[in-house]
Short mmCIF file of C-alpha atoms in Angstrom, two decimals:
data_model
loop_
_atom_site.label_atom_id
_atom_site.label_comp_id
_atom_site.label_asym_id
_atom_site.label_seq_id
_atom_site.Cartn_x
_atom_site.Cartn_y
_atom_site.Cartn_z
CA GLU A 673 6.30 -0.40 -2.21
CA PRO A 674 3.49 -0.86 -4.87
CA GLU A 675 3.25 3.00 -6.73
CA VAL A 676 0.45 4.58 -8.31
CA THR A 677 2.07 6.49 -11.30
CA GLN A 678 0.73 9.63 -13.00
CA THR A 679 1.33 10.93 -16.29
CA PRO A 680 2.66 13.68 -16.88
CA SER A 681 3.59 15.94 -13.67
CA HIS A 682 2.75 18.99 -15.21
CA GLN A 683 0.73 19.48 -18.79
CA VAL A 684 -0.30 23.18 -20.27
CA THR A 685 -3.65 23.05 -22.91
CA GLN A 686 -4.90 25.76 -24.68
CA MET A 687 -8.62 26.31 -24.14
CA GLY A 688 -10.90 24.50 -26.21
CA GLN A 689 -8.41 21.49 -26.85
CA GLU A 690 -8.88 17.95 -25.58
CA VAL A 691 -6.29 16.50 -22.89
CA ILE A 692 -5.38 12.88 -21.74
CA LEU A 693 -4.65 12.50 -18.09
CA ARG A 694 -2.63 9.16 -17.45
CA CYS A 695 -3.11 6.96 -14.19
CA VAL A 696 -1.58 3.38 -14.01
CA PRO A 697 -3.16 1.87 -10.93
CA ILE A 698 -1.49 -0.89 -8.70
CA SER A 699 -1.72 -4.29 -10.37
CA ASN A 700 -4.42 -5.73 -8.28
CA HIS A 701 -6.82 -3.03 -6.77
CA LEU A 702 -10.01 -2.99 -8.05
CA TYR A 703 -10.79 0.57 -7.06
CA PHE A 704 -9.77 3.62 -9.37
CA TYR A 705 -10.54 7.14 -8.62
CA TRP A 706 -10.30 10.56 -9.78
CA TYR A 707 -10.14 13.10 -7.25
CA ARG A 708 -8.56 16.99 -8.10
CA GLN A 709 -7.46 20.03 -6.28
CA ILE A 710 -7.93 23.81 -8.08
CA LEU A 711 -4.98 25.86 -6.24
CA GLY A 712 -6.19 26.66 -3.02
CA GLN A 713 -8.85 24.75 -2.45
CA LYS A 714 -10.60 21.69 -1.15
CA VAL A 715 -9.50 18.48 -3.11
CA GLU A 716 -13.05 17.26 -4.06
CA PHE A 717 -13.97 13.81 -5.76
CA LEU A 718 -14.86 13.55 -9.52
CA VAL A 719 -15.21 9.42 -9.78
CA SER A 720 -14.85 6.16 -8.42
CA PHE A 721 -14.51 3.05 -11.15
CA TYR A 722 -15.29 -0.34 -10.35
CA ASN A 723 -15.35 -3.80 -12.90
CA ASN A 724 -14.87 -1.37 -16.23
CA GLU A 725 -18.05 1.25 -15.03
CA ILE A 726 -18.05 4.02 -13.29
CA SER A 727 -19.61 3.40 -10.11
CA GLU A 728 -20.39 6.45 -8.56
CA LYS A 729 -19.22 10.37 -10.20
CA SER A 730 -20.00 14.00 -8.46
CA GLU A 731 -21.81 16.88 -9.58
CA ILE A 732 -18.26 18.45 -11.20
CA PHE A 733 -17.91 14.91 -13.50
CA ASP A 734 -20.21 16.25 -15.74
CA ASP A 735 -20.69 15.28 -20.46
CA GLN A 736 -16.60 16.72 -21.17
CA PHE A 737 -15.35 14.43 -18.51
CA SER A 738 -15.02 10.95 -18.92
CA VAL A 739 -13.13 7.85 -17.84
CA GLU A 740 -11.77 4.69 -19.51
CA ARG A 741 -9.27 1.19 -18.58
CA PRO A 742 -8.29 0.47 -22.02
CA ASP A 743 -5.64 -1.69 -21.42
CA GLY A 744 -6.30 -2.74 -18.08
CA SER A 745 -3.42 -1.57 -16.91
CA ASN A 746 -3.64 2.41 -17.97
CA PHE A 747 -6.76 4.74 -16.51
CA THR A 748 -7.30 7.83 -18.47
CA LEU A 749 -9.12 11.35 -17.21
CA LYS A 750 -10.20 12.62 -20.93
CA ILE A 751 -11.51 16.05 -21.01
CA ARG A 752 -13.08 16.45 -23.72
CA SER A 753 -12.73 20.89 -24.02
CA THR A 754 -11.39 22.17 -21.37
CA LYS A 755 -12.15 24.96 -19.81
CA LEU A 756 -10.20 27.81 -17.88
CA GLU A 757 -11.47 26.54 -14.65
CA ASP A 758 -10.48 22.81 -14.98
CA SER A 759 -7.04 24.02 -14.18
CA ALA A 760 -6.27 22.16 -11.05
CA MET A 761 -4.12 19.40 -9.94
CA TYR A 762 -5.46 15.90 -10.66
CA PHE A 763 -4.85 12.94 -8.72
CA CYS A 764 -5.54 9.54 -10.13
CA ALA A 765 -6.25 6.91 -6.35
CA SER A 766 -6.49 3.58 -6.26
CA ASN A 767 -7.99 1.13 -3.66
CA PRO A 768 -7.41 -3.24 -3.46
CA THR A 769 -11.02 -3.55 -1.73
CA GLY A 770 -12.81 -0.37 -1.79
CA VAL A 771 -12.38 0.12 1.83
CA PRO A 772 -12.28 3.23 3.07
CA TYR A 773 -8.08 3.09 4.33
CA GLY A 774 -7.64 1.02 1.42
CA TYR A 775 -6.41 4.37 -0.57
CA THR A 776 -3.07 4.73 -2.80
CA PHE A 777 -2.77 7.72 -4.23
CA GLY A 778 -0.40 9.42 -7.54
CA SER A 779 1.73 12.34 -7.01
CA GLY A 780 -0.68 13.98 -9.10
CA THR A 781 -0.56 15.91 -12.72
CA ARG A 782 -1.05 19.64 -12.96
CA LEU A 783 -3.04 20.40 -15.59
CA THR A 784 -2.62 24.24 -16.52
CA VAL A 785 -5.43 25.53 -18.87
CA VAL A 786 -4.45 29.00 -20.85
CA GLY B 1033 -24.08 16.63 2.44
CA ASP B 1034 -19.99 15.81 4.22
CA SER B 1035 -17.90 18.91 4.54
CA VAL B 1036 -14.24 19.16 6.22
CA THR B 1037 -12.73 22.64 7.76
CA GLN B 1038 -8.96 22.64 8.17
CA MET B 1039 -6.95 25.80 9.99
CA GLU B 1040 -5.33 27.91 7.32
CA GLY B 1041 -2.27 27.53 7.25
CA PRO B 1042 1.17 27.92 6.34
CA VAL B 1043 1.95 27.13 10.00
CA THR B 1044 5.67 27.53 10.66
CA LEU B 1045 6.49 25.79 13.76
CA SER B 1046 11.35 25.35 15.03
CA GLU B 1047 11.63 22.14 15.18
CA GLU B 1048 10.72 20.05 17.79
CA ALA B 1049 7.44 22.94 19.01
CA PHE B 1050 4.37 20.75 19.59
CA LEU B 1051 2.11 20.84 16.43
CA THR B 1052 -1.82 22.17 16.25
CA ILE B 1053 -3.49 21.48 13.49
CA ASN B 1054 -7.72 21.59 13.62
CA CYS B 1055 -10.17 19.77 11.48
CA THR B 1056 -13.65 19.64 12.37
CA TYR B 1057 -16.28 17.96 10.27
CA THR B 1058 -19.75 17.50 9.01
CA ALA B 1059 -21.62 14.15 8.51
CA THR B 1060 -24.61 12.59 8.14
CA GLY B 1061 -24.20 9.25 9.23
CA TYR B 1062 -21.13 7.60 10.75
CA PRO B 1063 -17.64 8.62 9.08
CA SER B 1064 -14.38 7.04 9.42
CA LEU B 1065 -11.74 9.91 10.01
CA PHE B 1066 -8.36 10.00 8.40
CA TRP B 1067 -5.30 12.45 7.88
CA TYR B 1068 -3.53 12.44 4.72
CA VAL B 1069 -0.18 13.64 4.16
CA GLN B 1070 1.53 15.05 1.32
CA TYR B 1071 5.09 15.59 0.79
CA PRO B 1072 6.23 17.64 -2.03
CA GLY B 1073 6.36 15.60 -5.32
CA GLU B 1074 5.19 12.73 -3.38
CA GLY B 1075 1.17 11.88 -3.84
CA LEU B 1076 -1.20 11.61 -1.05
CA GLN B 1077 -0.37 9.03 2.27
CA LEU B 1078 -2.18 7.96 4.87
CA LEU B 1079 -0.92 9.14 7.49
CA LEU B 1080 -3.36 8.13 10.54
CA LYS B 1081 -6.98 7.18 11.09
CA ALA B 1082 -10.36 6.02 13.09
CA THR B 1083 -13.53 4.91 12.80
CA LYS B 1084 -15.20 5.37 15.36
CA ALA B 1085 -15.96 8.02 18.46
CA ASP B 1086 -13.52 7.86 20.89
CA ASP B 1087 -11.12 6.40 18.42
CA LYS B 1088 -7.19 7.87 18.32
CA GLY B 1089 -5.15 7.35 15.86
CA SER B 1090 -1.65 7.19 15.74
CA ASN B 1091 2.12 7.05 13.45
CA LYS B 1092 5.18 8.37 13.02
CA GLY B 1093 4.39 10.78 16.93
CA PHE B 1094 1.23 11.67 15.62
CA GLU B 1095 -1.84 11.90 16.97
CA ALA B 1096 -5.77 12.54 16.53
CA THR B 1097 -8.48 11.56 18.77
CA TYR B 1098 -12.22 10.97 17.27
CA ARG B 1099 -14.52 14.05 18.95
CA LYS B 1100 -17.99 12.81 17.85
CA GLU B 1101 -19.73 15.53 20.57
CA THR B 1102 -17.34 18.26 18.91
CA THR B 1103 -17.12 16.80 15.36
CA SER B 1104 -13.58 17.05 15.92
CA PHE B 1105 -10.16 15.23 14.57
CA HIS B 1106 -7.31 17.35 15.32
CA LEU B 1107 -4.01 16.42 14.46
CA GLU B 1108 -1.10 16.46 17.10
CA LYS B 1109 2.70 15.44 17.58
CA GLY B 1110 4.59 16.68 20.79
CA SER B 1111 8.07 17.84 19.25
CA VAL B 1112 8.07 18.45 15.10
CA GLN B 1113 11.14 18.18 12.72
CA VAL B 1114 12.48 19.90 9.69
CA SER B 1115 11.24 15.97 7.95
CA ASP B 1116 7.45 17.15 9.07
CA SER B 1117 7.18 19.62 6.33
CA ALA B 1118 4.66 18.84 3.87
CA VAL B 1119 0.43 19.90 3.60
CA TYR B 1120 -1.85 17.65 5.56
CA PHE B 1121 -5.44 17.18 4.58
CA CYS B 1122 -7.81 16.71 6.85
CA ALA B 1123 -10.23 13.87 5.13
CA LEU B 1124 -13.35 11.73 6.18
CA SER B 1125 -15.70 9.05 4.51
CA ASP B 1126 -19.32 8.06 4.86
CA GLN B 1127 -20.99 5.16 3.38
CA MET B 1128 -24.10 7.26 4.98
CA ASP B 1129 -23.60 10.24 2.71
CA THR B 1130 -25.33 8.63 -0.85
CA GLY B 1131 -23.81 5.19 -0.14
CA ARG B 1132 -20.58 5.57 -1.63
CA ARG B 1133 -16.70 5.31 -0.64
CA ALA B 1134 -14.94 8.18 -1.79
CA LEU B 1135 -13.17 10.67 0.76
CA THR B 1136 -14.23 14.32 1.12
CA PHE B 1137 -10.80 16.68 2.14
CA GLY B 1138 -10.41 19.30 3.52
CA SER B 1139 -8.34 22.20 1.69
CA GLY B 1140 -4.91 21.35 3.43
CA THR B 1141 -2.87 22.79 5.69
CA ARG B 1142 0.65 23.72 5.10
CA LEU B 1143 3.54 22.83 7.51
CA GLN B 1144 7.07 24.22 7.70
CA VAL B 1145 9.32 22.74 10.36
CA GLN B 1146 12.11 25.43 10.43
CA PRO B 1147 15.81 24.43 12.06
#
């Protein structure tokens, strides 16, 4: 069964450093997403991406965050200058047509900012 | 805005016990409702869904009924197994909420089933 692959599974970074989280969505999917879950809290929507541009973003997704699909297969989330409060599990997802029940999620990257 | 509230875990049960995980929601429109499951080391997987009031979603022995009058979507299973140990997330998608198709999740409930 096709999978969404996220790397690395765990990343530790120093406060103020830039970090890039990587995702390989399912190849024929058209919609891509990032969600995050701070430990013990809700899974929160960050951003959706369609047709090579951001289609929706939440209030969490400020100027410190950016997304890119650099080569038609990878989908990346960059955090420019990490803060302690960015420590969370980050989930990538893709969806063939954008229907609410069409998501496939990756297994997540745990980001720890020290 | 939209929100989902789940019962806090962990929920610890013996094998073959009955499971209920409560979920209530707040939405501005007519949401679709979902339960996702996350097994250790894996991604979130869609367990079941319901798209309108009184619909019952079911899969792998799990069931949940979309109750508009009580704004609830409680997850139930008659007889749990050790392999059901996982984190369960209730979620909704409400296109009336700014028109986006993103999912709104609860905080998850960890289920531990003991042999």
